[in-house]
Coordinates of C-alpha atoms in Angstrom, one line a residue:
X1 CA 21.9 -2.6 16.3
X2 CA 18.3 -1.7 16.2
X3 CA 17.4 -4.5 13.6
X4 CA 18.9 -7.4 15.6
X5 CA 17.6 -6.0 18.9
X6 CA 14.1 -5.8 17.4
X7 CA 14.5 -9.4 16.1
X8 CA 15.6 -10.6 19.5
X9 CA 12.7 -8.9 21.2
X10 CA 10.3 -10.4 18.7
X11 CA 11.6 -13.8 19.4
X12 CA 11.4 -13.3 23.1
X13 CA 7.8 -12.0 23.0
X14 CA 6.7 -14.6 20.6
X15 CA 8.0 -17.4 22.8
X16 CA 6.7 -15.7 26.0
X17 CA 3.3 -15.3 24.4
X18 CA 3.2 -18.9 23.3
X19 CA 4.0 -20.1 26.8
X20 CA 1.6 -17.7 28.4
X21 CA -1.2 -18.8 26.0
X22 CA -0.5 -22.5 26.6
X23 CA -0.4 -22.2 30.4
X24 CA -3.5 -19.9 30.3
X25 CA -5.5 -22.5 28.3
X26 CA -4.4 -25.3 30.6
X27 CA -5.4 -23.2 33.7
X28 CA -8.8 -22.2 32.3
X29 CA -9.5 -25.8 31.3
X30 CA -8.5 -27.0 34.8
X31 CA -10.6 -24.3 36.5
X32 CA -13.7 -25.1 34.4
X33 CA -13.3 -28.9 34.9
X34 CA -13.0 -28.5 38.7
X35 CA -16.0 -26.1 38.8
X36 CA -18.2 -28.5 36.8
X37 CA -17.0 -31.6 38.7
X38 CA -17.8 -29.8 42.0
X39 CA -21.3 -29.0 40.8
X40 CA -21.9 -32.5 39.5
X41 CA -20.7 -34.2 42.7
X42 CA -22.8 -31.9 44.9
X43 CA -25.9 -32.4 42.6
X44 CA -25.4 -36.2 42.7
X45 CA -25.1 -36.1 46.5
X46 CA -28.3 -34.0 46.8
X47 CA -30.2 -36.2 44.4
X48 CA -29.1 -39.4 46.1
X49 CA -29.9 -38.1 49.6
X50 CA -33.3 -36.9 48.4
X51 CA -34.2 -40.3 46.9
X52 CA -33.0 -42.0 50.1
X53 CA -35.0 -39.7 52.3
X54 CA -38.2 -40.3 50.2
X55 CA -37.6 -44.1 50.4
X56 CA -37.2 -44.0 54.2
X57 CA -40.3 -41.8 54.6
X58 CA -42.4 -44.1 52.5
X59 CA -41.0 -47.3 54.1
X60 CA -41.8 -45.9 57.6
X61 CA -38.1 -46.0 58.6
X62 CA -38.3 -42.3 59.4
X63 CA -41.1 -40.3 61.0
X64 CA -41.1 -36.6 60.3
X65 CA -42.3 -34.5 63.4
X66 CA -41.9 -31.0 61.8
X67 CA -39.0 -28.6 61.3
X68 CA -36.0 -29.2 59.3
X69 CA -34.0 -32.5 59.1
X70 CA -30.2 -32.1 59.5
X71 CA -28.6 -34.7 57.3
X72 CA -25.1 -33.3 57.5
X73 CA -23.1 -30.2 58.2
X74 CA -24.3 -28.5 55.1
X75 CA -27.3 -30.7 54.2
X76 CA -30.9 -29.8 55.4
X77 CA -34.2 -31.3 54.4
X78 CA -37.9 -30.4 54.9
X79 CA -41.1 -32.3 54.3
X80 CA -44.5 -30.8 53.5
X81 CA -45.5 -27.3 52.6
X82 CA -46.0 -25.7 55.9
X83 CA -44.2 -22.6 57.2
X84 CA -41.1 -24.6 58.2
X85 CA -39.9 -24.7 54.6
X86 CA -37.9 -21.6 53.5
X87 CA -40.0 -19.4 51.3
X88 CA -37.4 -19.5 48.4
X89 CA -37.7 -23.3 48.4
X90 CA -41.5 -23.6 48.8
X91 CA -42.1 -22.0 45.4
X92 CA -40.1 -24.7 43.6
X93 CA -41.5 -27.7 41.8
X94 CA -39.9 -31.2 41.6
X95 CA -36.4 -31.2 40.1
X96 CA -32.9 -30.0 40.8
X97 CA -31.8 -26.3 41.2
X98 CA -28.8 -24.2 41.9
X99 CA -29.7 -20.9 43.8
X100 CA -27.6 -17.9 44.6
X101 CA -29.2 -16.1 47.6
X102 CA -27.6 -13.4 49.7
X103 CA -24.0 -14.5 48.8
X104 CA -24.7 -18.2 49.4
X105 CA -24.8 -21.0 46.8
X106 CA -27.4 -23.7 47.3
X107 CA -27.9 -26.9 45.5
X108 CA -31.6 -27.9 45.9
X109 CA -33.5 -31.1 45.1
X110 CA -37.3 -31.2 45.3
X111 CA -39.2 -34.5 45.1
X112 CA -42.8 -35.7 45.8
X113 CA -43.5 -38.5 48.2
X114 CA -46.6 -40.1 49.9
X115 CA -45.8 -38.1 53.1
X116 CA -45.6 -34.8 51.2
X117 CA -43.2 -32.9 49.1
X118 CA -39.5 -33.3 50.1
X119 CA -37.1 -30.3 49.9
X120 CA -33.4 -31.0 50.3
X121 CA -30.8 -28.2 50.4
X122 CA -27.0 -28.4 50.3
X123 CA -25.1 -25.2 51.1
X124 CA -22.1 -25.2 48.7
X125 CA -20.8 -21.8 49.6
X126 CA -17.6 -23.1 51.1
X127 CA -17.1 -25.3 48.0
X128 CA -17.4 -22.3 45.7
X129 CA -14.9 -20.4 47.8
X130 CA -12.5 -23.3 47.5
X131 CA -13.0 -23.2 43.7
X132 CA -12.3 -19.5 43.7
X133 CA -9.2 -20.0 45.7
X134 CA -8.1 -22.7 43.2
X135 CA -8.6 -20.2 40.5
X136 CA -6.5 -17.6 42.3
X137 CA -3.8 -20.3 42.7
X138 CA -4.0 -21.0 38.9
X139 CA -3.7 -17.3 38.2
X140 CA -0.6 -17.1 40.3
X141 CA 0.9 -20.1 38.6
X142 CA 0.1 -18.6 35.2
X143 CA 2.0 -15.4 36.2
X144 CA 4.9 -17.4 37.5
X145 CA 5.0 -19.6 34.4
X146 CA 4.8 -16.5 32.2
X147 CA 7.8 -14.8 34.0
X148 CA 9.7 -18.1 33.9
X149 CA 8.8 -18.4 30.2
X150 CA 10.0 -14.8 29.6
X151 CA 13.4 -15.5 31.1
X152 CA 13.6 -18.8 29.3
X153 CA 12.8 -17.1 26.0
X154 CA 15.5 -14.5 26.7
X155 CA 18.0 -17.2 27.1
X156 CA 16.9 -19.1 24.0
X157 CA 16.6 -15.9 21.9
X158 CA 20.1 -14.9 23.0
X159 CA 21.4 -18.2 21.7
X160 CA 19.3 -18.1 18.5
X161 CA 19.8 -14.5 17.6
X162 CA 23.1 -13.9 19.3
X163 CA 25.2 -14.9 16.3
X164 CA 23.2 -12.6 14.1
X165 CA 23.7 -9.7 16.5
X166 CA 27.4 -10.4 16.6
X167 CA 27.7 -10.4 12.8
X168 CA 25.6 -7.2 12.5
X169 CA 27.8 -5.4 15.1
X170 CA 30.9 -6.4 13.3
X171 CA 29.5 -5.4 9.9
X172 CA 28.3 -2.0 11.2
X173 CA 31.9 -1.2 12.4
X174 CA 33.3 -2.1 9.0
X175 CA 34.7 0.6 6.7
X176 CA 36.4 0.4 3.4
X177 CA 40.1 -0.5 3.9
X178 CA 39.6 -1.9 7.4
X179 CA 41.0 -5.4 8.1
X180 CA 38.7 -8.4 7.5
X181 CA 36.8 -9.8 10.3
X182 CA 38.2 -12.9 12.0
X183 CA 36.1 -16.0 11.8
X184 CA 35.6 -17.4 15.3
X185 CA 32.7 -19.7 14.5
X186 CA 32.0 -22.7 12.3
X187 CA 28.2 -22.3 12.1
X188 CA 26.0 -20.3 9.7
X189 CA 27.3 -17.0 11.3
X190 CA 30.9 -18.0 10.6
X191 CA 30.0 -18.8 6.9
X192 CA 28.3 -15.4 6.7
X193 CA 31.4 -13.6 8.0
X194 CA 33.5 -15.5 5.5
X195 CA 31.2 -14.4 2.6
X196 CA 31.3 -10.8 3.9
X197 CA 35.1 -10.9 4.0
X198 CA 35.2 -12.0 0.4
X199 CA 32.8 -9.3 -0.6
X200 CA 34.8 -6.7 1.4
X201 CA 38.0 -7.8 -0.5
X202 CA 36.2 -7.2 -3.8
X203 CA 34.9 -3.8 -2.7
X204 CA 38.3 -2.7 -1.4
X205 CA 39.9 -3.9 -4.6
X206 CA 37.3 -2.0 -6.7
X207 CA 37.8 1.1 -4.7
X208 CA 41.6 0.9 -5.0
X209 CA 41.3 0.5 -8.7
X210 CA 39.0 3.5 -9.0
X211 CA 41.3 5.7 -7.0
X212 CA 44.3 4.6 -9.0
X213 CA 42.4 5.3 -12.2
X214 CA 41.3 8.7 -11.0
X215 CA 44.8 9.6 -9.9
X216 CA 46.3 8.4 -13.2
X217 CA 43.6 10.2 -15.2
X218 CA 44.2 13.4 -13.2
X219 CA 47.9 13.2 -13.8
X220 CA 47.5 12.5 -17.6
X221 CA 45.1 15.4 -18.1
X222 CA 47.0 17.9 -15.9
X223 CA 50.1 17.7 -18.1
X224 CA 48.5 19.0 -21.3
X225 CA 46.4 21.4 -19.3
X226 CA 49.5 22.9 -17.9
X227 CA 51.0 23.2 -21.4
X228 CA 47.8 24.9 -22.7
X229 CA 47.7 27.4 -19.8
X230 CA 51.4 28.2 -20.1
X231 CA 51.2 28.7 -23.9
X232 CA 48.2 31.0 -23.5
X233 CA 50.0 33.1 -20.9
X234 CA 53.2 33.2 -23.0
X235 CA 51.3 34.3 -26.1
X236 CA 49.6 37.0 -24.1
X237 CA 53.0 38.2 -22.7
X238 CA 55.1 37.9 -25.8
X239 CA 52.7 39.5 -28.3
X240 CA 50.2 42.3 -28.1
X241 CA 47.0 40.6 -29.0
X242 CA 43.9 42.5 -29.9
X243 CA 41.2 43.0 -27.4
X244 CA 39.2 40.1 -28.8
X245 CA 42.2 37.8 -28.9
X246 CA 43.1 38.8 -25.3
X247 CA 39.6 38.0 -24.2
X248 CA 39.9 34.6 -25.9
X249 CA 43.2 33.9 -24.2
X250 CA 41.7 34.8 -20.9
X251 CA 38.8 32.5 -21.5
X252 CA 41.3 29.7 -22.3
X253 CA 43.2 30.2 -19.0
X254 CA 39.9 30.3 -17.1
X255 CA 38.6 27.2 -18.8
X256 CA 41.9 25.4 -18.0
X257 CA 41.6 26.5 -14.3
X258 CA 38.0 25.2 -14.3
X259 CA 39.0 21.8 -15.6
X260 CA 41.9 21.6 -13.2
X261 CA 39.6 22.5 -10.3
X262 CA 37.1 19.9 -11.4
X263 CA 39.9 17.3 -11.5
X264 CA 40.9 18.2 -8.1
X265 CA 37.4 17.9 -6.7
X266 CA 36.9 14.7 -8.5
X267 CA 40.0 13.3 -6.9
X268 CA 38.7 14.5 -3.5
X269 CA 35.5 12.7 -4.0
X270 CA 37.2 9.5 -5.1
X271 CA 39.4 9.5 -2.0
X272 CA 36.3 9.9 0.2
X273 CA 38.1 9.5 3.5
X274 CA 39.5 11.7 6.2
X275 CA 43.2 12.3 6.1
X276 CA 45.7 12.6 9.0
X277 CA 44.8 15.2 11.7
X278 CA 47.3 17.9 12.4
X279 CA 47.3 21.2 14.2
X280 CA 46.2 23.8 11.6
X281 CA 46.4 27.6 11.7
X282 CA 43.0 28.6 10.3
X283 CA 44.0 32.0 9.1
X284 CA 47.0 30.7 7.2
X285 CA 45.0 27.8 5.7
X286 CA 42.4 30.3 4.4
X287 CA 45.2 32.4 2.9
X288 CA 46.5 29.3 1.2
X289 CA 43.1 28.4 -0.2
X290 CA 42.7 32.0 -1.5
X291 CA 46.1 32.2 -3.1
X292 CA 45.3 29.6 -5.8
X293 CA 42.2 31.6 -6.7
X294 CA 43.4 35.1 -6.1
X295 CA 43.9 36.0 -9.8
X296 CA 40.5 34.7 -10.8
X297 CA 38.9 36.4 -7.8
X298 CA 40.6 39.7 -8.9
X299 CA 39.2 39.4 -12.4
X300 CA 35.7 38.7 -11.0
X301 CA 35.9 41.6 -8.5
X302 CA 35.9 39.5 -5.3
X303 CA 37.9 40.9 -2.3
X304 CA 38.8 38.8 0.7
X305 CA 38.9 40.3 4.2
X306 CA 40.5 37.7 6.5
X307 CA 39.6 38.6 10.1
X308 CA 40.4 35.2 11.5
X309 CA 42.9 35.6 14.4
X310 CA 46.3 34.3 13.7
X311 CA 46.2 32.4 17.0
X312 CA 43.1 30.4 16.0
X313 CA 44.2 26.8 15.7
X314 CA 42.3 23.5 15.2
X315 CA 43.4 19.9 15.1
X316 CA 41.9 18.5 11.9
X317 CA 42.6 17.3 8.3
X318 CA 44.3 20.3 6.7
X319 CA 43.8 19.0 3.1
X320 CA 40.1 18.4 3.7
X321 CA 39.8 22.0 5.1
X322 CA 41.6 23.3 2.0
X323 CA 39.1 21.6 -0.3
X324 CA 36.1 23.1 1.6
X325 CA 37.6 26.6 1.7
X326 CA 38.6 26.6 -2.0
X327 CA 35.1 25.5 -3.0
X328 CA 33.5 28.2 -0.8
X329 CA 35.8 30.8 -2.3
X330 CA 35.1 29.5 -5.8
X331 CA 31.4 29.7 -5.1
X332 CA 31.7 33.3 -4.0
X333 CA 33.6 34.1 -7.2
X334 CA 31.0 32.4 -9.4
X335 CA 27.9 33.6 -7.6
X336 CA 28.6 36.6 -5.4
X337 CA 31.3 38.7 -7.2
X338 CA 31.8 41.5 -7.5
X339 CA 31.6 41.6 -3.7
X340 CA 33.6 41.5 -0.4
X341 CA 34.1 38.1 1.2
X342 CA 34.7 38.5 5.0
X343 CA 36.1 35.6 7.0
X344 CA 35.6 35.6 10.8
X345 CA 36.1 33.2 13.6
X346 CA 33.3 32.7 16.1
X347 CA 35.3 30.6 18.6
X348 CA 33.9 27.3 17.4
X349 CA 33.0 27.9 13.7
X350 CA 34.6 29.6 10.7
X351 CA 32.3 32.0 8.9
X352 CA 32.6 33.3 5.3
X353 CA 30.1 36.0 4.5
X354 CA 29.8 38.0 1.3
X355 CA 27.7 41.0 0.4
X356 CA 26.7 39.6 -3.0
X357 CA 23.2 39.3 -4.5
X358 CA 22.2 36.5 -2.1
X359 CA 20.2 33.4 -2.6
X360 CA 16.4 33.3 -2.6
X361 CA 14.9 31.6 0.4
X362 CA 13.2 29.0 -1.7
X363 CA 16.5 27.9 -3.2
X364 CA 18.6 27.8 0.0
X365 CA 17.6 24.2 1.0
X366 CA 19.0 23.0 -2.4
X367 CA 22.3 24.8 -2.6
X368 CA 24.3 21.8 -1.6
X369 CA 22.8 19.7 -4.4
X370 CA 25.0 18.9 -7.4
X371 CA 24.6 21.1 -10.5
X372 CA 22.2 23.4 -8.7
X373 CA 23.9 26.5 -10.0
X374 CA 21.7 26.6 -13.0
X375 CA 18.8 27.5 -10.8
X376 CA 20.6 30.5 -9.5
X377 CA 21.4 32.2 -12.8
X378 CA 18.8 34.9 -12.3
X379 CA 20.5 36.1 -9.1
X380 CA 24.1 35.9 -10.4
X381 CA 26.2 38.7 -11.6
X382 CA 28.1 37.8 -14.8
X383 CA 31.8 37.2 -14.3
X384 CA 34.2 38.7 -16.7
X385 CA 36.0 36.0 -18.6
X386 CA 33.5 33.3 -17.7
X387 CA 34.2 30.4 -20.0
X388 CA 30.7 29.1 -19.7
X389 CA 31.8 25.9 -17.9
X390 CA 28.9 24.3 -16.1
X391 CA 29.2 24.8 -12.3
X392 CA 27.4 23.4 -9.4
X393 CA 29.7 20.7 -7.9
X394 CA 31.6 23.0 -5.6
X395 CA 29.1 23.2 -2.7
X396 CA 28.1 19.6 -3.1
X397 CA 31.8 18.6 -2.8
X398 CA 32.3 20.9 0.2
X399 CA 29.3 19.4 1.9
X400 CA 30.5 15.8 1.2
X401 CA 33.9 16.5 2.6
X402 CA 32.3 18.0 5.7
X403 CA 30.2 14.9 6.1
X404 CA 33.2 12.7 5.8
X405 CA 35.2 14.7 8.3
X406 CA 32.3 15.0 10.8
X407 CA 32.0 18.8 10.3
X408 CA 28.8 20.8 9.8
X409 CA 28.4 23.3 6.9
X410 CA 25.3 25.5 6.9
X411 CA 24.2 28.5 4.8
X412 CA 22.1 31.6 5.5
X413 CA 21.3 34.2 2.8
X414 CA 19.2 37.2 2.1
X415 CA 18.2 39.0 -1.0
X416 CA 17.0 42.1 0.8
X417 CA 18.7 45.3 -0.4
X418 CA 19.7 46.4 3.1
X419 CA 21.0 43.0 4.4
X420 CA 21.7 41.1 1.2
X421 CA 24.5 38.5 1.1
X422 CA 25.3 34.9 1.8
X423 CA 27.0 33.5 4.9
X424 CA 28.5 30.0 5.1
X425 CA 29.2 28.7 8.6
X426 CA 31.7 25.8 9.0
X427 CA 31.7 24.2 12.4
X428 CA 34.4 21.5 13.1
X429 CA 32.5 19.5 15.7
X430 CA 33.6 17.9 18.9
X431 CA 36.4 15.9 17.3
X432 CA 38.5 19.0 16.5
X433 CA 40.5 20.5 19.3
X434 CA 40.1 24.3 19.1
X435 CA 42.7 26.7 20.5
X436 CA 42.7 30.5 20.6
X437 CA 45.5 31.9 22.7

């Protein structure tokens, strides 16, 4: 949802910024035009009045008797250079000026005449205030237009990006095997959904074929493996093989068990989905996981101490839990034995701890990677009857199943002589109902 939301926000802010910039440019231009027009009009008035006053003085139509001449509410004139002329004006030569004095704005025109120098001043302070008020009004209009533009952009962005958001939400909720999405639109979004449905059908078909192939392959291989294992056990029982031959028969049985285990875990990966949730007795489930590996654990010297209460129950996928527990037990056989594996229940998590050689701290972040067992050879104790089959998928598979189920699998280990050992903690998360009566 973050992607479409970000796209919608980008569209909103882009449209809002465009509207804000357009209105701002128009407002600035209007303000500058008004300000310049106001100055030009006042300058023209002052110049015209100065020329008319000079003409009247020279024509004798007006006789100056001293003091200032009031030509209008904001228009004053002086003639001559005596003390009646304001000092700030008396220093000016002929021409037009705009003066800012003590918070007032004056437009001044100075001209020479036969009767003396004429000074004409127009107080434009009120005009400037009106220009500032106009600027404040423009600013308010800009803010209002920006807010209106924002809401307009939200509405437009909702229509433009809404279809993409809808498609994204529906695709995010998709999972292999889920029904196809219904096409409710005839636009580009509808065609995109149709294309996705076709792709989904192909993916589901491919996944189904892979699962079927994996199941068929597992079945075909298990049959001869069972025969090999049975024949090896019968040979060991019916005859008295030498020590070397007995060791070879044991290796054959171990190799067959390894291959069968690999097939089982491969099938678990190929299914890659959570099974039905049922109420599971955790102690009994651990016993079931141990029973299939008990003989191999005995040969390796691994002893299970099951301290999980019989009343400990959880609502979860029992087959998924069996896969995780079998791989944890198998890991203890391969990497910790001879040792004691103790299973406890913390109230929320299932803990499996051994007193084996432990895992170096530098290696612990990588124990859930595939085929990482090769890096742990130095800390392993050789297992009797080890057929040399490459290991390292067990913990990776356990972690993958936990991720699919929504569980959390963590590891803590120490190689210190006093506290050495490895502890795996399996927490079932909020989705599993935990009961201990």
